[in-house]
PDB file of C-alpha atoms and ligand atoms in Angstrom:
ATOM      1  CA  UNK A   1     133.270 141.060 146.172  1.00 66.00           C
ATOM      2  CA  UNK A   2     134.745 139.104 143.502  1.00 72.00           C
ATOM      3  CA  UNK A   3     134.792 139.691 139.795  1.00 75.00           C
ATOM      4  CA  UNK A   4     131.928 137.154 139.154  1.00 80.00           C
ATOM      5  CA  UNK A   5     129.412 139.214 141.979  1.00 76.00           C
ATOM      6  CA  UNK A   6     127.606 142.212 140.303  1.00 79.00           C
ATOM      7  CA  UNK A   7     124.717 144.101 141.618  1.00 77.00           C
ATOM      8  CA  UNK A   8     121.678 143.745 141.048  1.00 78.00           C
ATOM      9  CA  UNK A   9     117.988 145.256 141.879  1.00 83.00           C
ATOM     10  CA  UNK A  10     116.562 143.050 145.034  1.00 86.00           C
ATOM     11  CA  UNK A  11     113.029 142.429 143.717  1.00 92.00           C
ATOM     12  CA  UNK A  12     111.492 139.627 145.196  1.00 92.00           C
ATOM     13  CA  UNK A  13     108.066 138.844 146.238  1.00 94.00           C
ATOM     14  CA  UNK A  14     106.245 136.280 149.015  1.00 96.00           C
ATOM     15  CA  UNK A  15     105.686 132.927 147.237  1.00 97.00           C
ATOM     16  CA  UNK A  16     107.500 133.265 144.336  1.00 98.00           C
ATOM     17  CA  UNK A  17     109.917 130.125 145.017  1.00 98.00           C
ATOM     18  CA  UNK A  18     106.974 128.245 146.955  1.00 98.00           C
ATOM     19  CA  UNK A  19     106.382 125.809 143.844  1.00 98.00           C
ATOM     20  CA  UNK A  20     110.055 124.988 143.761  1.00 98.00           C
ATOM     21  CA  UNK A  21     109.823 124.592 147.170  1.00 98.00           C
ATOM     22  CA  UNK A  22     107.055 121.919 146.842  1.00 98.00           C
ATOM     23  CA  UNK A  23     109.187 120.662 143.618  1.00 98.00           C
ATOM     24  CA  UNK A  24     112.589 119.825 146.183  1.00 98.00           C
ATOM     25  CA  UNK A  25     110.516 118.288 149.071  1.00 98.00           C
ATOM     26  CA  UNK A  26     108.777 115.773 146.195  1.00 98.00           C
ATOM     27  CA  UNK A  27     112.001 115.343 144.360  1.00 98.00           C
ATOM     28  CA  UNK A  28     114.490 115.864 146.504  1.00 98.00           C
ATOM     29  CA  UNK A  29     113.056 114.378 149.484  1.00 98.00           C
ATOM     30  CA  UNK A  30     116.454 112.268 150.693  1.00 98.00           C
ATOM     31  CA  UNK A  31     118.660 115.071 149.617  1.00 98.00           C
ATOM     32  CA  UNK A  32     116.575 117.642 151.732  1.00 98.00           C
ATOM     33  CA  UNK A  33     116.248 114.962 155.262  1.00 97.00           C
ATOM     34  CA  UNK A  34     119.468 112.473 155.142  1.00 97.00           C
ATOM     35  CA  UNK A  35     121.694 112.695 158.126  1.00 97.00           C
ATOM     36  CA  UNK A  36     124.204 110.553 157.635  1.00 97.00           C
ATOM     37  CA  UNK A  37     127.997 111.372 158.472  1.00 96.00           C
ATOM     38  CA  UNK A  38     128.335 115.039 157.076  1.00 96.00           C
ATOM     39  CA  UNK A  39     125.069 115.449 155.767  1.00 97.00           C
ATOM     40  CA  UNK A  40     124.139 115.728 159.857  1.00 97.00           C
ATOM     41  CA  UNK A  41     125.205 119.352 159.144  1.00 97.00           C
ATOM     42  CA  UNK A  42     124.827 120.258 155.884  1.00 98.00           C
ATOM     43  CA  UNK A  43     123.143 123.138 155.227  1.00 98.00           C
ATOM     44  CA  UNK A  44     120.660 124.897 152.410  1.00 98.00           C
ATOM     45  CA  UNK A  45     122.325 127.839 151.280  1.00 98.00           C
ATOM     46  CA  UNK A  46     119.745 130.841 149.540  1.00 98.00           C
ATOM     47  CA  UNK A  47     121.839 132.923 147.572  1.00 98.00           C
ATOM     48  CA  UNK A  48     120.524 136.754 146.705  1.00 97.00           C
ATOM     49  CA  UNK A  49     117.611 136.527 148.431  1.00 97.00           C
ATOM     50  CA  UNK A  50     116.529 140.278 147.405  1.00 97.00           C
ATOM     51  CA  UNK A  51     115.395 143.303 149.643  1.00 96.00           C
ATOM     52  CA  UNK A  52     113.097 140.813 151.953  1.00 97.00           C
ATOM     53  CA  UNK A  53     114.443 137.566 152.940  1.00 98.00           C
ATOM     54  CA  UNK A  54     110.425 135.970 152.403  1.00 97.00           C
ATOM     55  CA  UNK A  55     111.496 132.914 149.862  1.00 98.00           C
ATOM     56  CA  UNK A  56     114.249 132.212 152.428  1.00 98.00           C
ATOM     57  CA  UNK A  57     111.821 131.748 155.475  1.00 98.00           C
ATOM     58  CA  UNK A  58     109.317 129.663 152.934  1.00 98.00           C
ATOM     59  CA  UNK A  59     111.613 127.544 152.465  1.00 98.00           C
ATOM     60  CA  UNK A  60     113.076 126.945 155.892  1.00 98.00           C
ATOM     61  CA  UNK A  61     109.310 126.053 156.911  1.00 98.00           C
ATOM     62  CA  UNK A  62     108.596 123.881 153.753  1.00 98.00           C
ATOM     63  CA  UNK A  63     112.008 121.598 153.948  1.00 98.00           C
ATOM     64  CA  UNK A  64     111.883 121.696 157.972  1.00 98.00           C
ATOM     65  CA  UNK A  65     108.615 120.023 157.641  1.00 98.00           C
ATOM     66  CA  UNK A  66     111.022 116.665 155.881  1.00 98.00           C
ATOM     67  CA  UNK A  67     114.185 117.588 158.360  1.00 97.00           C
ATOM     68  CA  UNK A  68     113.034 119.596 161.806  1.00 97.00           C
ATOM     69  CA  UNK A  69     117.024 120.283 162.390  1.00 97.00           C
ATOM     70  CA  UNK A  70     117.567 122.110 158.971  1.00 98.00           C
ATOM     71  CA  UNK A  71     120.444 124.903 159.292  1.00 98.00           C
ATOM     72  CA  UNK A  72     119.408 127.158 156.855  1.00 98.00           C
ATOM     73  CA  UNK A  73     121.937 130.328 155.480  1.00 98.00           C
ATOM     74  CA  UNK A  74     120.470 133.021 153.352  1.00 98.00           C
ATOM     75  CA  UNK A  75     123.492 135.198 151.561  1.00 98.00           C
ATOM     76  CA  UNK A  76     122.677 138.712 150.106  1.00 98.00           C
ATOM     77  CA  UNK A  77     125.397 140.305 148.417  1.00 96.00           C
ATOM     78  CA  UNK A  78     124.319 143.769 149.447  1.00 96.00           C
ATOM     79  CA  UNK A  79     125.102 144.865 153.241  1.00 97.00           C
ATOM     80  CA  UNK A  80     122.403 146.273 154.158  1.00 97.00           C
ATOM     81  CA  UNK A  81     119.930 143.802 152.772  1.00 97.00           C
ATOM     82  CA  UNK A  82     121.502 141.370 154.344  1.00 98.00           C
ATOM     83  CA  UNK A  83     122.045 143.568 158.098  1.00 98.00           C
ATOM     84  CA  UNK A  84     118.115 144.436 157.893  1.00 97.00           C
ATOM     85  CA  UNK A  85     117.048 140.253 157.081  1.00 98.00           C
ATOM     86  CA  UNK A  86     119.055 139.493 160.266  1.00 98.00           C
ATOM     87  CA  UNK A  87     115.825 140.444 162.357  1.00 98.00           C
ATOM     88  CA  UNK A  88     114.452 136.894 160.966  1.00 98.00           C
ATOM     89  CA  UNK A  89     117.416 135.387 161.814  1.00 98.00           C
ATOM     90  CA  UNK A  90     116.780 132.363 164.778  1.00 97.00           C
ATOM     91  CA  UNK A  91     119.323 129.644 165.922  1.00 97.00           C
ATOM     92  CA  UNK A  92     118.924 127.931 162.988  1.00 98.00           C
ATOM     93  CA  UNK A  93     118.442 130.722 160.174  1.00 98.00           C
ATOM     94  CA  UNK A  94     121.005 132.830 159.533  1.00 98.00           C
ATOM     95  CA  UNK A  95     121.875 135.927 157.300  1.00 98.00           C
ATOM     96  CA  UNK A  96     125.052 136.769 156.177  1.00 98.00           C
ATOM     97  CA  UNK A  97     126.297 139.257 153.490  1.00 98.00           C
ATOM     98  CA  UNK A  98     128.430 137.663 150.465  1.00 97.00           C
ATOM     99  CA  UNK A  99     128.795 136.549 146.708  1.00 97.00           C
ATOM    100  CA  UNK A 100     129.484 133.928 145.404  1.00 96.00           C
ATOM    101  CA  UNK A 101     132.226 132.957 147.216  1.00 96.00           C
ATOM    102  CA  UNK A 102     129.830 131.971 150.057  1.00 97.00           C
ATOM    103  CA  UNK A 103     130.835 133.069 152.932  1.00 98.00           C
ATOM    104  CA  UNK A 104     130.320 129.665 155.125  1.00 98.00           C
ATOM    105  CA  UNK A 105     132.171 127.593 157.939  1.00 95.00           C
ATOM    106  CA  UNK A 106     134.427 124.785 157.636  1.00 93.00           C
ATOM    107  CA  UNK A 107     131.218 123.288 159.441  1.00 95.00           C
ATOM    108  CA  UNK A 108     128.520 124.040 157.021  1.00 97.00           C
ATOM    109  CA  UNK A 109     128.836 121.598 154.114  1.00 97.00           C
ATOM    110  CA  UNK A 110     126.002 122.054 151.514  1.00 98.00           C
ATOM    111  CA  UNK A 111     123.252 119.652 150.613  1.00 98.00           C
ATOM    112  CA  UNK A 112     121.169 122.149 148.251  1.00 98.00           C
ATOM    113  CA  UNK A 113     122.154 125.654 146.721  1.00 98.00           C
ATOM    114  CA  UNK A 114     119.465 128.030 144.992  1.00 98.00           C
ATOM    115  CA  UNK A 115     120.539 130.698 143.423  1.00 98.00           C
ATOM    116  CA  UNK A 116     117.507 131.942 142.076  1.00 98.00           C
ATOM    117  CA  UNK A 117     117.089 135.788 140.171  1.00 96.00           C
ATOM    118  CA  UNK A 118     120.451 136.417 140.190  1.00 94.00           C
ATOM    119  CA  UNK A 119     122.059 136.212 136.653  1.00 92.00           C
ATOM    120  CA  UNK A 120     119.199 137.777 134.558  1.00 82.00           C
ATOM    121  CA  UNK A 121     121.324 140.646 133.990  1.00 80.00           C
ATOM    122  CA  UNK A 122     124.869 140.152 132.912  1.00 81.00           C
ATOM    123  CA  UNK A 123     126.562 138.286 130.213  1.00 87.00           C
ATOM    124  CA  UNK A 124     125.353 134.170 129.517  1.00 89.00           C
ATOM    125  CA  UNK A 125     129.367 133.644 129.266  1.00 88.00           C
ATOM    126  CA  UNK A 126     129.645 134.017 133.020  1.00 90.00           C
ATOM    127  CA  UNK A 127     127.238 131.292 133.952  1.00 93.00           C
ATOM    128  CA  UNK A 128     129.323 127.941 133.923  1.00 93.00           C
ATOM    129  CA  UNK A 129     131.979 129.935 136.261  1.00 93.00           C
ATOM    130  CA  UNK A 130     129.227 130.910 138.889  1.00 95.00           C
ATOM    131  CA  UNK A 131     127.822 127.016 138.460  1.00 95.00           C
ATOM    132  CA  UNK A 132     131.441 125.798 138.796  1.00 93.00           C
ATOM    133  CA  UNK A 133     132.217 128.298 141.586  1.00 95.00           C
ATOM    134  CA  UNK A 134     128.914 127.170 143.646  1.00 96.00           C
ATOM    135  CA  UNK A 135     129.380 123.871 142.805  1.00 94.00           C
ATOM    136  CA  UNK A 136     132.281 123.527 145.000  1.00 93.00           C
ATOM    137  CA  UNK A 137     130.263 123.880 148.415  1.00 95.00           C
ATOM    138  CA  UNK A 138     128.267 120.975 147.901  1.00 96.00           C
ATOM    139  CA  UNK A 139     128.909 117.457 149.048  1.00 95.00           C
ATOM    140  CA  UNK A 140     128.779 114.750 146.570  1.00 94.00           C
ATOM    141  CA  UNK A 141     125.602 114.297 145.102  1.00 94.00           C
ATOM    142  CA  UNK A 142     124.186 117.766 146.413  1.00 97.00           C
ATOM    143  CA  UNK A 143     121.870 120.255 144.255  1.00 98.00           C
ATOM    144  CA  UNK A 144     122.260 123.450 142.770  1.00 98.00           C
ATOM    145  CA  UNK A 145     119.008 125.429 141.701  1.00 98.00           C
ATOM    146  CA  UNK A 146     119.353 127.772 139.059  1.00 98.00           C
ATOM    147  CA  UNK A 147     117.407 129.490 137.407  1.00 97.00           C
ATOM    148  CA  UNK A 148     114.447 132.487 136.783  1.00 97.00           C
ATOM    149  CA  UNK A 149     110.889 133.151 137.446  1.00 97.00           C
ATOM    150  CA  UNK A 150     108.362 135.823 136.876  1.00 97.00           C
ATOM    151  CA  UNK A 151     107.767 138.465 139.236  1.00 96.00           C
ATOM    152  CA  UNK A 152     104.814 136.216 141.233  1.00 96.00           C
ATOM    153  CA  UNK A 153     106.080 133.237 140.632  1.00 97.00           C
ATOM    154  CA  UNK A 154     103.512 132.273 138.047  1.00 98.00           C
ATOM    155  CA  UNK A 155     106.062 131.012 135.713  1.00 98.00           C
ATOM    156  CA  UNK A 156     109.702 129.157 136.652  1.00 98.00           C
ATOM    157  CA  UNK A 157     112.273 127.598 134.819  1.00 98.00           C
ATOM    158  CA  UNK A 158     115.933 126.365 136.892  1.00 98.00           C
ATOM    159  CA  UNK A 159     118.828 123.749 135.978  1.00 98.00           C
ATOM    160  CA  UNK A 160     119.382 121.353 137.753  1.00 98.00           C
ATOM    161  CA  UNK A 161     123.100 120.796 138.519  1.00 98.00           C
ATOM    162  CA  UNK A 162     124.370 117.717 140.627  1.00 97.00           C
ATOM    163  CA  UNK A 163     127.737 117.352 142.326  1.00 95.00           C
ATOM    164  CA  UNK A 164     128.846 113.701 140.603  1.00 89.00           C
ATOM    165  CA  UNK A 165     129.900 111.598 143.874  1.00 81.00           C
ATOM    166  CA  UNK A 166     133.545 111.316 143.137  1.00 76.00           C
ATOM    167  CA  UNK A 167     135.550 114.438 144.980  1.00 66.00           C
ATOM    168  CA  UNK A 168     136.390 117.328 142.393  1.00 70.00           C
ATOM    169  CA  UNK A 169     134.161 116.363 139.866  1.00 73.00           C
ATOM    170  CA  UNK A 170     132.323 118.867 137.762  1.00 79.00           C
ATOM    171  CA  UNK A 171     129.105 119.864 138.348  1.00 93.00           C
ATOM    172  CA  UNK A 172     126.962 117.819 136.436  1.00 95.00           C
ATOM    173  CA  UNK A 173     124.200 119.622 134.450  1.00 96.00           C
ATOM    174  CA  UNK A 174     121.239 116.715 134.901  1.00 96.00           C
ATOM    175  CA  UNK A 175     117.846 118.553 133.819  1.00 98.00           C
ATOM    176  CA  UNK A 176     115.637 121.185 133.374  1.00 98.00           C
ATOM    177  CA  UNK A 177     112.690 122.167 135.417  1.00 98.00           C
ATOM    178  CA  UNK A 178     109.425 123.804 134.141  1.00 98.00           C
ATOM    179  CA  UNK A 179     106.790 125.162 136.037  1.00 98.00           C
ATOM    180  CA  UNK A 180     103.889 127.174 135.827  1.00 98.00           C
ATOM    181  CA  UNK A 181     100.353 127.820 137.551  1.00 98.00           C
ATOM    182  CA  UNK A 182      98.274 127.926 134.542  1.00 98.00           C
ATOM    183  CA  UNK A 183      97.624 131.856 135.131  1.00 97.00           C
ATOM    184  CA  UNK A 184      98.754 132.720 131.993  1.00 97.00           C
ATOM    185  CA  UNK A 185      97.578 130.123 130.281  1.00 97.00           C
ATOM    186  CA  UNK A 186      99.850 127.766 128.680  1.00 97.00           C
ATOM    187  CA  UNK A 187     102.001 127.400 125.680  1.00 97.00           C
ATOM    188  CA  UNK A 188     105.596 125.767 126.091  1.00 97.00           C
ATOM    189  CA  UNK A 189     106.647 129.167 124.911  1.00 93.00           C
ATOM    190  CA  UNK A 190     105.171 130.834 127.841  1.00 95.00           C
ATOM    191  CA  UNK A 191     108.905 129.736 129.358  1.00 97.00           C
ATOM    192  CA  UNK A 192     111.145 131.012 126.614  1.00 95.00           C
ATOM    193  CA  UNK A 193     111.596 134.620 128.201  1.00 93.00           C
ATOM    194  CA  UNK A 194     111.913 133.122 131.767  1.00 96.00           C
ATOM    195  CA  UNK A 195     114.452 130.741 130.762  1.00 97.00           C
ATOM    196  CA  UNK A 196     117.950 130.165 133.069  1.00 96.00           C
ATOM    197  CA  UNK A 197     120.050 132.892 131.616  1.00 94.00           C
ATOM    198  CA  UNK A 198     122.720 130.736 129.726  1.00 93.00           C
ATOM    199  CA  UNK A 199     119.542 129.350 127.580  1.00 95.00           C
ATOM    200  CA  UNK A 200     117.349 132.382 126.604  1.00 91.00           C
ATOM    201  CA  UNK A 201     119.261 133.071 123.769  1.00 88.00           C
ATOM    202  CA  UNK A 202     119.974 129.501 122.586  1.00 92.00           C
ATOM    203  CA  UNK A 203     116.051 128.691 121.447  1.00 93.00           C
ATOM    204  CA  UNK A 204     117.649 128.553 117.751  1.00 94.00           C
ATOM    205  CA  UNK A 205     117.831 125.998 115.174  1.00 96.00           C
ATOM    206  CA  UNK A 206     120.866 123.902 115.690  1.00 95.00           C
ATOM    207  CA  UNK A 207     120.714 123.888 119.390  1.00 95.00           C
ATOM    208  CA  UNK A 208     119.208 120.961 122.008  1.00 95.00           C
ATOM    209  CA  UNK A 209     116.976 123.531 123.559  1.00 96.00           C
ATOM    210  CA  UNK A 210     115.351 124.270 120.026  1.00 96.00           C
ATOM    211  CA  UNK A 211     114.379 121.150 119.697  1.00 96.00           C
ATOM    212  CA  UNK A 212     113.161 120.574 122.781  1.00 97.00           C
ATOM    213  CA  UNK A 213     110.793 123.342 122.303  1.00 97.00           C
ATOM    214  CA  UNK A 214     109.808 122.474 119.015  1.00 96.00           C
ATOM    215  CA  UNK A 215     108.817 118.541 119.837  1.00 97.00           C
ATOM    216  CA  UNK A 216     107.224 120.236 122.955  1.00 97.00           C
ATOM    217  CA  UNK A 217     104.853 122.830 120.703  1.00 97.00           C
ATOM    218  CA  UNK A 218     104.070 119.799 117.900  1.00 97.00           C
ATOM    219  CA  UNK A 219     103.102 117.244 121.339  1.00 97.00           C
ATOM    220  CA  UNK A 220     101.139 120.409 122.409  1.00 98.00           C
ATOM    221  CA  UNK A 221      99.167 120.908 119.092  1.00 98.00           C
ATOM    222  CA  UNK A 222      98.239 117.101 118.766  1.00 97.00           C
ATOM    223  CA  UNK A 223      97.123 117.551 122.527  1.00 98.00           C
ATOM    224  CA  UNK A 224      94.957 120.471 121.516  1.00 97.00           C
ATOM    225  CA  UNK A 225      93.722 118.337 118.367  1.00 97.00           C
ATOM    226  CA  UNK A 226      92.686 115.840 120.376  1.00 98.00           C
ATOM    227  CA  UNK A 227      90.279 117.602 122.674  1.00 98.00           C
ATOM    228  CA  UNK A 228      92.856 118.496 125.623  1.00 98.00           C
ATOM    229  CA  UNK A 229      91.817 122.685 125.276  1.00 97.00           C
ATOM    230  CA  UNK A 230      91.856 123.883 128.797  1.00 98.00           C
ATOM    231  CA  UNK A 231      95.729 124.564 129.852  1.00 98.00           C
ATOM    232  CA  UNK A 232      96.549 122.026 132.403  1.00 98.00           C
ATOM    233  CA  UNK A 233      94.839 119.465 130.526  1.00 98.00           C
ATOM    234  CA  UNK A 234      96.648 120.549 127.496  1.00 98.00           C
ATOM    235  CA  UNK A 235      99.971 120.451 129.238  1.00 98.00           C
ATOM    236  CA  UNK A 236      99.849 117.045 131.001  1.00 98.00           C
ATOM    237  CA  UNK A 237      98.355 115.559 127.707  1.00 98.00           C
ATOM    238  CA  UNK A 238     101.825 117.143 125.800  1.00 98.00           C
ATOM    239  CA  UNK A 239     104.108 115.791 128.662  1.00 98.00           C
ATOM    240  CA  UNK A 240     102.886 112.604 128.970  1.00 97.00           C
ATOM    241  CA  UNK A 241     103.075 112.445 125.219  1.00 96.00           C
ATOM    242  CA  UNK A 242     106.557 113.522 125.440  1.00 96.00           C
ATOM    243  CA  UNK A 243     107.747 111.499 128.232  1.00 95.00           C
ATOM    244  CA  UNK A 244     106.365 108.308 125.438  1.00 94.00           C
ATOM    245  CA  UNK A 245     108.306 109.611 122.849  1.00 91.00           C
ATOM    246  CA  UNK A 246     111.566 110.735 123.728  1.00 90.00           C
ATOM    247  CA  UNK A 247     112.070 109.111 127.380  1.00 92.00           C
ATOM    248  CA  UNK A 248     113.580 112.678 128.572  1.00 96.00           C
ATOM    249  CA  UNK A 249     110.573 113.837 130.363  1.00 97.00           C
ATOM    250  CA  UNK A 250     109.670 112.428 133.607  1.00 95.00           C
ATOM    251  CA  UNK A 251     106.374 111.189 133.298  1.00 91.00           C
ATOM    252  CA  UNK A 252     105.588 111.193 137.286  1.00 95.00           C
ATOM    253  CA  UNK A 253     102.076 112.026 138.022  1.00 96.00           C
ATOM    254  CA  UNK A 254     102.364 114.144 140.597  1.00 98.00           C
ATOM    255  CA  UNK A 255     104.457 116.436 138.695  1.00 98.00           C
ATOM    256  CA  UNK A 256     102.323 116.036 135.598  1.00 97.00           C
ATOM    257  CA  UNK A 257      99.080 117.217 137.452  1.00 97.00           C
ATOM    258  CA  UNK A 258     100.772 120.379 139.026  1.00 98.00           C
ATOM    259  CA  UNK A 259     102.337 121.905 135.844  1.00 98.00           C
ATOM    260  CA  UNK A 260     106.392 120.500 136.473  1.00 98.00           C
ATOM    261  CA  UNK A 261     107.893 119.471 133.470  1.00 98.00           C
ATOM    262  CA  UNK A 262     111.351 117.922 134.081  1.00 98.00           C
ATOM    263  CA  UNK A 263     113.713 117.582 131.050  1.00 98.00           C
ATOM    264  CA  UNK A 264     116.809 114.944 131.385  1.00 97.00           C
ATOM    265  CA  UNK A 265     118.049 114.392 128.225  1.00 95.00           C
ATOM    266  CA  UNK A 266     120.439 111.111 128.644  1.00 92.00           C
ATOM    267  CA  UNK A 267     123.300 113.476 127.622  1.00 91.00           C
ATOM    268  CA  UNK A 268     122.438 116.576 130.359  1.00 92.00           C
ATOM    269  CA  UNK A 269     121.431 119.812 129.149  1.00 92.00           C
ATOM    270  CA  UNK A 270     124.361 120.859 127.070  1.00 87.00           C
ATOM    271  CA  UNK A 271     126.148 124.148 128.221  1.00 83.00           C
TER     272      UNK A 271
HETATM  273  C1  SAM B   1     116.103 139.899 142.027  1.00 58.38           C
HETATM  274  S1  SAM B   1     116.664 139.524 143.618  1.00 58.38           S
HETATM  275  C2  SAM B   1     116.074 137.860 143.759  1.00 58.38           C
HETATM  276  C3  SAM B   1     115.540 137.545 145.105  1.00 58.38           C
HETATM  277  C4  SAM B   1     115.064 136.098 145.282  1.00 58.38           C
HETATM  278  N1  SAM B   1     116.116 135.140 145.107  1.00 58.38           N
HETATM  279  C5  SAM B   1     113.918 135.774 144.338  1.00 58.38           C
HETATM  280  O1  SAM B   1     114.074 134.892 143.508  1.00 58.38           O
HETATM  281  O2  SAM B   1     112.866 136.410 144.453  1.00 58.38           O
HETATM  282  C6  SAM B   1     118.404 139.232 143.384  1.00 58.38           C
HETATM  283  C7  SAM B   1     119.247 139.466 144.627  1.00 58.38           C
HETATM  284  O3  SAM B   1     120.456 138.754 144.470  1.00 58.38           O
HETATM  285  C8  SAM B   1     121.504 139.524 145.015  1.00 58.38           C
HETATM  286  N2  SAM B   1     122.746 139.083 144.370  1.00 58.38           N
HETATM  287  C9  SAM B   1     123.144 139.328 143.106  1.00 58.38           C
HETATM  288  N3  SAM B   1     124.341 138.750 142.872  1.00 58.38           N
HETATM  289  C10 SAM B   1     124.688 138.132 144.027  1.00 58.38           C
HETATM  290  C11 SAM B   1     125.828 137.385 144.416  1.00 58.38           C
HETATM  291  N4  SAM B   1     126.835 137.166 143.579  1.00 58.38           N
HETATM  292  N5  SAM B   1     125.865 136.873 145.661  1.00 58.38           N
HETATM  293  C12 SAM B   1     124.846 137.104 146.532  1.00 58.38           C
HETATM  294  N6  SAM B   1     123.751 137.831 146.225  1.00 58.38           N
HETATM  295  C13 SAM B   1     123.673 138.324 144.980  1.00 58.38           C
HETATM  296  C14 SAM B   1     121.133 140.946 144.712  1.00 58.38           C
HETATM  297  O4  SAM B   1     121.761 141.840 145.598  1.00 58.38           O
HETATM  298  C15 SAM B   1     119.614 140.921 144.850  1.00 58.38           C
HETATM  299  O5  SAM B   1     119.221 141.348 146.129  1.00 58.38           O
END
């Protein structure tokens, strides 16, 4: 265990990653199938994936439906979490106990890390070391997922953090993803609490995430104004009123329709 790794309770529940999953195979769909030179091998890793390995296996079946030969590694930094998953482990799926130092082959190069529940506890300083740490198992170009949801899954927020192509580059820190199912209604404030853990504390005036949220709730009100009441036609009305006005929100339909919001501000999502 290293000094970034610290415990934590493995609560985790069946389909509470599926709309990320369903975000990456949309989004993602050349990162998650390529095969090219080392990407032939490379791997998605699933770090802390809790007392039941379920959003592990959901994902294995969702990407393997865009790349049949996916080697997929779930890590769990508690032993016997990790010894009792290995009864879903095939030749293809594997469990292994570990932190962040991930404890993977010279063989297993990364195309996509999630590392999903992990940091809600803990201090926010810690963050850019576990990114940075992560960060150096992917190739060029690949994905780390970071990030928090509720308990079912109803709401989800995650950075998204991109290995720049050159070797040894920093991670770069490209957008935000929002999601929700409409259960609980919707407000853009519905994601404050569930925010990645570096960011929960930084809704404040004076910070880029402040005012994202506050040109989010105004877009929302005019939406509302304007007729668009029920919740996801309130929230595709405030995106796509967004995405005209700033330019750093994707205004893709498909997201728009399922309740993603993706936020790339030209600059990245400051630390
Ligand atoms: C709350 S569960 C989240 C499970 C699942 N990822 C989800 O989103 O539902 C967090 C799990 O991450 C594990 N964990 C915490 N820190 C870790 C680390 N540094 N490396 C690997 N696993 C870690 C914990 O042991 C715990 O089982």
């Amino acid at each position: 265990m290293s000094s970034l790794d610290t415990q934590t309770r493995g609560r985790t529940s069946r389909g509470r990653l599926r709309a990320l999953d369903a975000y990456l195979c949309h989004a993602e769909r050349e990162l998650l199938s390529r095969r090219d030179g080392p990407w032939a091998r490379a791997v998605f890793v699933d770090v802390g994936f809790g007392e039941h390995p379920w959003t592990t296996l959901e994902s294995a079946e969702a990407f393997r439906a865009l790349q049949p030969e996916l080697t997929v590694v779930g890590v769990e930094l508690d032993a016997e979490r990790a010894l009792a998953a290995r009864a879903h482990a095939d030749a293809k799926t594997h469990f292994r106990q570990g932190g962040f130092e991930l404890p993977l082959g010279d063989d297993e190069p990364v195309r996509l890390l999630r590392a999903m529940n992990l940091l809600r506890q803990g201090p926010p300083e810690r963050v850019p070391e576990v990114h940075r740490t992560l960060g150096r198992y992917l190739l060029p170009s690949g994905l780390l997922v970071e990030g928090s949801a509720d308990p079912t899954g109803a709401i989800l927020t995650a950075h998204l953090l991109r290995r720049a192509p050159e070797a040894d580059a920093p991670l770069v820190r490209e957008a935000l993803l929002f999601h929700t199912d409409f259960s609980h209604g919707f407000a853009p404030l519905l994601f404050r609490d569930w925010l990645p853990r570096d960011l929960r504390r930084r809704v404040r005036p004076g910070e880029p995430v402040h005012a994202f949220f506050a040109e989010w709730g105004a877009a929302w009100e005019a939406a509302r104004v304007s007729g668009h009441t029920a919740p996801p036609d309130a929230f595709h009305e405030a995106a796509s009123r967004l995405a005209a006005r700033t330019g750093d929100v994707e205004a893709d339909a498909w997201l728009l329709a399922r309740g993603y919001l993706v936020w790339r501000p030209r600059e990245g999502i400051s630390p």
